[in-house]
Amino acid sequence: MNHSKQPDRTGSASLEEQERVQRELNLVLAQESQVDLAAADWHKRHVAGLSAQEAQDFAQWRAQSPAHAAAYDDMVHSYQLQRDLSQEDTPRLQSSDAHAWARFVHAWPPELDTDHDAAQAPSHASKPRASHRSATPQGASRGRYGWGLRQRHVLAAGVCSALFALVAWLAWQAWNAPSYQASYATVQDQRQEIALKDGSQLVLDSNTHVNVALYRNRRELQLLDGQILLDVAPNTQRPWQVQAGSATLRVLGTRFSVRHRAQGEGAGEVNVQVEAGIVEVHAQSAGNATPTTTRRILHAKQGLQVSPAGVMGAVTALPAGDIAPWRSGLIRFSNTPLAQALVELERYGPTKLAITDPKVAALPIDGMYEANRPDRFAKLLTNLHPVQLVPREDGQIEIQLRR
């Protein structure tokens, strides 16, 4: 009798079996990943529009395997869930997400769906169930995949949580996106009237540039350069906010004018004039170490000026005819230096007027003038101040002091 010990191969065989099972499971997951990626690609093409050849290729791909059709249907369902979110209640979304989680769990190979003890032997009499996913290797013990059930639920929960977060984020983005946005600009000697989608009326003066955005809960206008008149359609649920330089205006239903020049004399200053209703003006002063926010309420026939540094001036009373006279082709000066007055006139067209003497440039100008008639303005100057008009060889007319 030979009592020599035989080599114990049990441990080695067990290790080899575990490695084989792991390789087979990795193959299953890899195949599923490839199917899902292909489904996502086909869905993207469907949204963009399929050509005749692509439609034929898609039908062929879908018919190749039930797993292809199931993966594509899941992709369509997720996309539809995203689109409907803005019109659905949160409880319904949570319910849909729960159903998606359940479908994800039960779509895995039936061999992984076990709550038997790991040591239980496989039943040879039972036949494997049909599945639209890749099949598990035959002969593998259901118990060997017991750990896969736990990992599957963790993965499924993670995927569904990520899907819910993504859909919620996309819905939030869609809700906060503007329903209408546009940029408007006028050139020299041009004025434009615009009927906005919300019912408000916007008038742009010469050389003016604005951006408009209408949201579900607010309306915004950014005055980059120039001056505007905004006649606001009342809507308490969607207040208007106008940004101009260092000032921010908030209104509900009113008619007011805002002026903000990006360059030249008075660059950065903001002038607000209210024709009807109420306007709330905010300005943040950056002159101090700690910024200071100032707030003023303007009523009809009132105005104020905000400096480039955000310093708000006093509220002043305005005659009705002084509010946005440019609508009628007029321009008003109030103790304005002549040089600055010429710059303003140039916004409406070439004046051909020139100044070289600083004393002439500093002469004060008051009154209302026709914006597009610089020739009349020049003649009036000779009556207002001791100046003369001297033609130059370059075609310009220089304004000089009388000798």
Coordinates of C-alpha atoms in Angstrom, one line a residue:
M1 CA 0.0 0.0 0.0
N2 CA 1.4 3.3 -1.0
H3 CA 0.9 5.8 1.8
S4 CA 2.7 8.7 0.0
K5 CA 0.6 11.9 -0.1
Q6 CA -0.9 13.1 -3.4
P7 CA -0.4 16.8 -4.3
D8 CA -3.3 18.9 -3.1
R9 CA -4.7 20.6 -6.2
T10 CA -7.9 21.8 -4.6
G11 CA -6.6 25.3 -3.8
S12 CA -5.0 25.7 -7.3
A13 CA -8.1 24.5 -9.0
S14 CA -10.3 26.9 -7.0
L15 CA -8.1 29.9 -7.8
E16 CA -8.1 29.0 -11.6
E17 CA -11.9 28.6 -11.5
Q18 CA -12.3 32.1 -9.8
E19 CA -10.0 33.7 -12.4
R20 CA -12.0 32.0 -15.2
V21 CA -15.3 33.3 -13.8
Q22 CA -13.9 36.8 -13.4
R23 CA -12.7 36.8 -17.1
E24 CA -16.1 35.6 -18.3
L25 CA -17.9 38.3 -16.2
N26 CA -15.6 41.0 -17.5
L27 CA -16.4 39.9 -21.0
V28 CA -20.2 40.1 -20.2
L29 CA -19.8 43.7 -18.9
A30 CA -17.6 44.7 -21.8
Q31 CA -20.1 43.4 -24.3
E32 CA -22.9 45.3 -22.6
S33 CA -20.8 48.5 -22.6
Q34 CA -20.2 48.2 -26.3
V35 CA -23.9 47.7 -27.0
D36 CA -24.9 50.8 -24.9
L37 CA -22.3 52.9 -26.6
A38 CA -23.6 51.8 -30.0
A39 CA -27.1 52.6 -28.9
A40 CA -26.1 56.0 -27.8
D41 CA -24.4 56.7 -31.1
W42 CA -27.4 55.6 -33.1
H43 CA -29.8 57.7 -31.0
K44 CA -27.5 60.8 -31.6
R45 CA -27.7 60.1 -35.4
H46 CA -31.5 59.8 -35.2
V47 CA -31.8 63.2 -33.5
A48 CA -29.6 64.8 -36.1
G49 CA -31.5 63.0 -38.9
L50 CA -30.6 59.7 -40.7
S51 CA -29.8 59.4 -44.4
A52 CA -31.5 56.5 -46.3
Q53 CA -28.3 54.4 -46.0
E54 CA -28.0 55.1 -42.3
A55 CA -31.6 54.1 -41.7
Q56 CA -30.9 50.8 -43.5
D57 CA -27.8 50.3 -41.4
F58 CA -29.6 51.0 -38.2
A59 CA -32.4 48.6 -39.0
Q60 CA -29.8 45.9 -39.7
W61 CA -27.9 46.6 -36.4
R62 CA -31.2 46.6 -34.4
A63 CA -32.2 43.2 -35.9
Q64 CA -28.8 41.6 -35.1
S65 CA -29.7 41.0 -31.4
P66 CA -32.5 41.6 -28.9
A67 CA -29.9 43.3 -26.8
H68 CA -29.4 46.0 -29.4
A69 CA -33.1 46.7 -29.6
A70 CA -33.4 46.8 -25.8
A71 CA -30.4 49.1 -25.3
Y72 CA -31.7 51.5 -28.0
D73 CA -35.2 51.6 -26.4
D74 CA -33.6 52.4 -23.0
M75 CA -31.7 55.2 -24.6
V76 CA -34.9 56.7 -26.2
H77 CA -36.7 56.4 -22.8
S78 CA -33.9 58.3 -21.0
Y79 CA -33.9 61.0 -23.7
Q80 CA -37.6 61.4 -23.5
L81 CA -37.4 61.7 -19.8
Q82 CA -35.0 64.5 -20.1
R83 CA -37.2 66.4 -22.6
D84 CA -40.4 66.0 -20.5
L85 CA -38.8 67.0 -17.2
S86 CA -39.7 70.7 -17.5
Q87 CA -43.4 69.7 -17.8
E88 CA -43.4 66.9 -15.3
D89 CA -43.7 67.0 -11.5
T90 CA -40.8 65.9 -9.4
P91 CA -42.7 62.9 -7.9
R92 CA -43.3 61.6 -11.5
L93 CA -39.7 62.0 -12.3
Q94 CA -38.7 60.1 -9.2
S95 CA -41.2 57.3 -10.1
S96 CA -39.8 57.2 -13.7
D97 CA -36.3 57.0 -12.2
A98 CA -37.3 54.1 -10.0
H99 CA -38.7 52.2 -12.9
A100 CA -35.6 52.8 -14.9
W101 CA -33.6 51.5 -11.9
A102 CA -35.7 48.3 -11.8
R103 CA -35.3 47.8 -15.6
F104 CA -31.6 48.2 -15.3
V105 CA -31.4 45.6 -12.4
H106 CA -33.6 43.0 -14.1
A107 CA -31.9 43.4 -17.5
W108 CA -28.8 41.6 -16.2
P109 CA -28.1 37.9 -16.9
P110 CA -30.5 35.7 -14.9
E111 CA -27.5 33.7 -13.7
L112 CA -26.5 36.7 -11.7
D113 CA -29.9 37.1 -10.1
T114 CA -29.6 34.8 -7.1
D115 CA -30.2 34.9 -3.4
H116 CA -29.1 31.3 -2.9
D117 CA -26.2 30.4 -0.6
A118 CA -22.9 30.4 -2.3
A119 CA -22.3 26.8 -1.5
Q120 CA -25.5 25.6 -3.2
A121 CA -24.8 23.4 -6.2
P122 CA -26.4 24.3 -9.6
S123 CA -29.6 22.6 -10.7
H124 CA -28.8 20.5 -13.8
A125 CA -32.5 20.0 -14.5
S126 CA -33.3 23.7 -14.9
K127 CA -32.8 25.4 -18.2
P128 CA -31.3 28.8 -18.5
R129 CA -33.8 31.6 -19.1
A130 CA -33.8 33.6 -22.2
S131 CA -32.2 37.0 -21.9
H132 CA -31.7 40.0 -24.2
R133 CA -28.3 40.4 -22.7
S134 CA -25.2 38.3 -23.3
A135 CA -25.5 34.8 -21.8
T136 CA -23.5 33.7 -18.8
P137 CA -21.1 30.7 -19.3
Q138 CA -22.9 27.4 -18.9
G139 CA -22.1 25.3 -15.9
A140 CA -21.1 28.3 -13.8
S141 CA -22.6 28.1 -10.3
R142 CA -25.2 30.6 -9.4
G143 CA -23.5 30.8 -6.0
R144 CA -20.3 31.9 -7.6
Y145 CA -22.0 35.0 -8.8
G146 CA -23.6 35.9 -5.5
W147 CA -21.1 38.7 -5.0
G148 CA -22.1 40.1 -8.5
L149 CA -25.7 40.8 -7.2
R150 CA -24.4 43.2 -4.6
Q151 CA -22.1 44.9 -7.1
R152 CA -24.9 45.1 -9.7
H153 CA -27.2 46.8 -7.3
V154 CA -24.5 49.3 -6.3
L155 CA -23.7 50.0 -9.9
A156 CA -27.4 50.3 -10.8
A157 CA -28.0 52.7 -8.0
G158 CA -25.0 54.8 -9.0
V159 CA -26.0 54.9 -12.6
C160 CA -29.6 55.9 -11.8
S161 CA -28.5 58.5 -9.3
A162 CA -26.1 60.0 -11.9
L163 CA -28.9 59.9 -14.5
F164 CA -31.3 61.7 -12.2
A165 CA -28.7 64.4 -11.4
L166 CA -27.9 64.9 -15.1
V167 CA -31.6 65.2 -16.0
A168 CA -32.2 67.6 -13.1
W169 CA -29.2 69.7 -14.2
L170 CA -30.3 69.8 -17.8
A171 CA -33.9 70.8 -16.7
W172 CA -32.5 73.5 -14.5
Q173 CA -30.4 74.8 -17.5
A174 CA -33.4 74.7 -19.8
W175 CA -35.6 76.6 -17.2
N176 CA -32.9 79.3 -16.7
A177 CA -32.1 79.6 -20.4
P178 CA -33.6 82.7 -22.1
S179 CA -36.7 82.1 -24.3
Y180 CA -35.5 85.0 -26.5
Q181 CA -32.3 86.9 -26.9
A182 CA -31.0 89.3 -29.4
S183 CA -28.4 92.1 -30.0
Y184 CA -29.4 95.4 -31.6
A185 CA -27.1 98.2 -32.9
T186 CA -27.6 101.4 -34.8
V187 CA -25.0 103.4 -36.7
Q188 CA -24.4 107.1 -37.2
D189 CA -27.6 109.1 -37.9
Q190 CA -29.9 106.1 -37.4
R191 CA -32.7 105.5 -34.9
Q192 CA -34.5 102.3 -34.5
E193 CA -37.8 101.3 -32.9
I194 CA -38.1 97.6 -31.8
A195 CA -41.2 95.7 -30.6
L196 CA -39.9 93.1 -28.1
K197 CA -41.5 89.7 -27.7
D198 CA -42.9 90.6 -24.3
G199 CA -44.8 93.6 -25.5
S200 CA -42.3 96.2 -24.5
Q201 CA -41.2 98.9 -26.9
L202 CA -37.5 99.7 -27.3
V203 CA -36.1 102.8 -29.1
L204 CA -32.4 103.0 -29.9
D205 CA -30.7 106.4 -30.6
S206 CA -27.9 106.8 -33.1
N207 CA -24.7 104.8 -32.4
T208 CA -26.3 102.6 -29.8
H209 CA -25.6 98.9 -29.0
V210 CA -27.7 96.7 -26.6
N211 CA -28.2 93.1 -25.7
V212 CA -31.7 91.8 -24.8
A213 CA -32.6 88.5 -23.1
L214 CA -36.1 87.4 -22.0
Y215 CA -36.3 84.7 -19.3
R216 CA -39.3 82.9 -17.7
N217 CA -38.9 84.9 -14.5
R218 CA -37.2 88.1 -15.6
R219 CA -36.2 90.4 -18.5
E220 CA -32.7 91.8 -19.0
L221 CA -31.1 94.5 -21.1
Q222 CA -27.5 95.4 -21.3
L223 CA -26.7 98.9 -22.6
L224 CA -23.2 98.7 -24.0
D225 CA -23.1 102.1 -25.6
G226 CA -25.5 104.9 -26.6
Q227 CA -28.9 105.7 -25.2
I228 CA -32.3 104.1 -25.3
L229 CA -35.9 104.6 -24.3
L230 CA -37.7 101.6 -22.9
D231 CA -41.5 101.5 -22.6
V232 CA -42.0 98.4 -20.4
A233 CA -45.0 96.1 -20.7
P234 CA -46.1 95.5 -17.1
N235 CA -45.5 92.0 -15.7
T236 CA -45.0 91.6 -11.9
Q237 CA -43.7 88.1 -12.5
R238 CA -41.0 89.2 -14.9
P239 CA -39.4 92.4 -13.8
W240 CA -37.0 94.2 -16.1
Q241 CA -33.4 94.7 -15.2
V242 CA -31.2 97.1 -17.2
Q243 CA -27.4 97.1 -16.8
A244 CA -25.6 100.3 -17.9
G245 CA -22.0 100.9 -16.7
S246 CA -21.9 101.0 -12.9
A247 CA -25.7 101.3 -12.6
T248 CA -28.4 98.7 -12.4
L249 CA -32.1 99.6 -13.0
R250 CA -35.1 97.5 -11.9
V251 CA -38.6 98.3 -13.2
L252 CA -42.0 96.6 -13.5
G253 CA -44.0 98.9 -15.8
T254 CA -42.7 102.3 -16.8
R255 CA -41.2 104.4 -19.5
F256 CA -37.7 105.7 -19.1
S257 CA -34.5 106.7 -20.8
V258 CA -30.9 105.6 -20.1
R259 CA -27.7 107.0 -21.5
H260 CA -24.3 105.4 -21.3
R261 CA -21.3 106.2 -23.4
A262 CA -18.4 103.8 -23.6
Q263 CA -15.9 106.3 -24.9
G264 CA -15.4 110.0 -25.5
E265 CA -16.5 112.8 -23.2
G266 CA -18.5 111.6 -20.3
A267 CA -17.4 108.0 -20.9
G268 CA -18.7 105.6 -18.2
E269 CA -21.3 108.0 -16.9
V270 CA -24.9 106.8 -16.7
N271 CA -27.9 109.2 -17.0
V272 CA -31.4 108.0 -16.1
Q273 CA -34.6 109.9 -16.9
V274 CA -38.1 108.7 -16.0
E275 CA -41.0 109.7 -18.1
A276 CA -43.7 107.6 -16.5
G277 CA -43.8 105.1 -13.6
I278 CA -41.1 104.3 -11.1
V279 CA -37.5 103.2 -11.6
E280 CA -35.2 101.8 -8.9
V281 CA -31.6 102.6 -9.5
H282 CA -28.7 100.7 -7.8
A283 CA -25.0 101.7 -8.0
Q284 CA -22.0 100.2 -6.3
S285 CA -19.2 102.6 -5.5
A286 CA -15.7 101.0 -6.0
G287 CA -13.8 104.0 -4.6
N288 CA -13.5 102.7 -1.0
A289 CA -11.8 99.6 0.3
T290 CA -15.3 98.2 1.0
P291 CA -17.7 98.7 -1.9
T292 CA -20.8 100.7 -1.0
T293 CA -24.2 100.1 -2.7
T294 CA -26.5 103.1 -3.1
R295 CA -30.2 102.9 -4.0
R296 CA -32.5 105.6 -5.3
I297 CA -36.2 105.6 -6.4
L298 CA -37.0 107.8 -9.4
H299 CA -40.6 108.8 -10.2
A300 CA -42.0 110.4 -13.3
K301 CA -40.2 113.6 -14.5
Q302 CA -37.1 112.8 -12.3
G303 CA -33.6 111.9 -13.3
L304 CA -30.1 111.4 -11.9
Q305 CA -26.5 110.7 -13.0
V306 CA -24.2 107.9 -11.8
S307 CA -20.4 108.4 -12.2
P308 CA -18.1 105.8 -13.7
A309 CA -16.9 105.0 -10.2
G310 CA -20.5 104.2 -9.1
V311 CA -21.1 107.5 -7.2
M312 CA -24.8 108.4 -7.5
G313 CA -25.8 112.1 -7.9
A314 CA -28.8 113.8 -6.5
V315 CA -32.3 113.3 -7.9
T316 CA -33.3 116.3 -10.1
A317 CA -36.6 117.4 -11.5
L318 CA -37.0 117.3 -15.3
P319 CA -39.3 119.3 -17.7
A320 CA -41.4 116.9 -19.7
G321 CA -39.7 118.0 -23.0
D322 CA -36.2 117.3 -21.7
I323 CA -36.7 113.5 -21.5
A324 CA -35.1 111.8 -24.5
P325 CA -35.5 114.7 -26.9
W326 CA -33.5 112.7 -29.4
R327 CA -36.7 110.8 -30.3
S328 CA -37.7 114.0 -32.2
G329 CA -34.2 114.5 -33.7
L330 CA -33.3 117.1 -31.0
I331 CA -30.3 117.3 -28.7
R332 CA -30.2 119.3 -25.5
F333 CA -27.1 120.8 -23.9
S334 CA -26.9 122.2 -20.4
N335 CA -23.7 124.1 -19.6
T336 CA -21.9 121.7 -21.9
P337 CA -18.3 122.6 -23.2
L338 CA -18.4 123.3 -26.9
A339 CA -15.8 120.6 -27.6
Q340 CA -18.1 118.0 -25.9
A341 CA -21.1 119.3 -27.7
L342 CA -19.4 118.8 -31.1
V343 CA -18.6 115.2 -30.1
E344 CA -22.2 114.6 -29.3
L345 CA -23.3 116.1 -32.7
E346 CA -20.8 113.9 -34.5
R347 CA -22.8 110.9 -33.3
Y348 CA -25.6 111.9 -35.7
G349 CA -23.4 112.8 -38.6
P350 CA -20.3 114.7 -39.7
T351 CA -20.3 118.3 -38.6
K352 CA -17.1 119.4 -40.4
L353 CA -16.5 121.7 -37.5
A354 CA -13.0 121.9 -35.9
I355 CA -11.6 123.5 -32.7
T356 CA -7.9 124.1 -32.0
D357 CA -8.1 126.8 -29.3
P358 CA -8.7 125.5 -25.8
K359 CA -10.5 128.7 -24.9
V360 CA -13.0 128.0 -27.7
A361 CA -13.3 124.3 -26.6
A362 CA -14.4 125.4 -23.1
L363 CA -17.2 127.8 -24.2
P364 CA -20.4 126.7 -22.5
I365 CA -23.4 125.6 -24.6
D366 CA -27.0 125.6 -23.5
G367 CA -30.3 125.0 -25.2
M368 CA -32.0 122.6 -27.7
Y369 CA -30.6 122.0 -31.2
E370 CA -31.4 119.9 -34.2
A371 CA -29.1 116.9 -34.1
N372 CA -28.7 116.5 -37.8
R373 CA -28.2 120.2 -38.7
P374 CA -24.6 121.2 -37.6
D375 CA -24.7 124.1 -40.1
R376 CA -27.5 125.8 -38.2
F377 CA -25.7 125.0 -34.9
A378 CA -22.5 126.7 -36.2
K379 CA -24.4 129.9 -37.3
L380 CA -26.1 130.1 -33.9
L381 CA -22.7 129.9 -32.2
T382 CA -21.7 133.2 -33.7
N383 CA -24.7 134.8 -32.0
L384 CA -24.0 133.1 -28.6
H385 CA -20.3 133.7 -28.3
P386 CA -17.7 136.0 -29.9
V387 CA -16.5 133.4 -32.4
Q388 CA -16.2 133.3 -36.2
L389 CA -16.2 130.4 -38.7
V390 CA -13.0 130.1 -40.7
P391 CA -12.9 127.7 -43.7
R392 CA -9.8 125.6 -44.0
E393 CA -8.1 124.0 -47.0
D394 CA -9.0 120.5 -45.8
G395 CA -12.7 121.3 -46.1
Q396 CA -13.2 121.7 -42.3
I397 CA -14.6 124.9 -40.7
E398 CA -12.6 126.0 -37.7
I399 CA -14.3 127.9 -34.9
Q400 CA -12.1 130.7 -33.8
L401 CA -12.4 133.6 -31.4
R402 CA -13.1 136.9 -33.2
R403 CA -10.0 139.1 -33.6

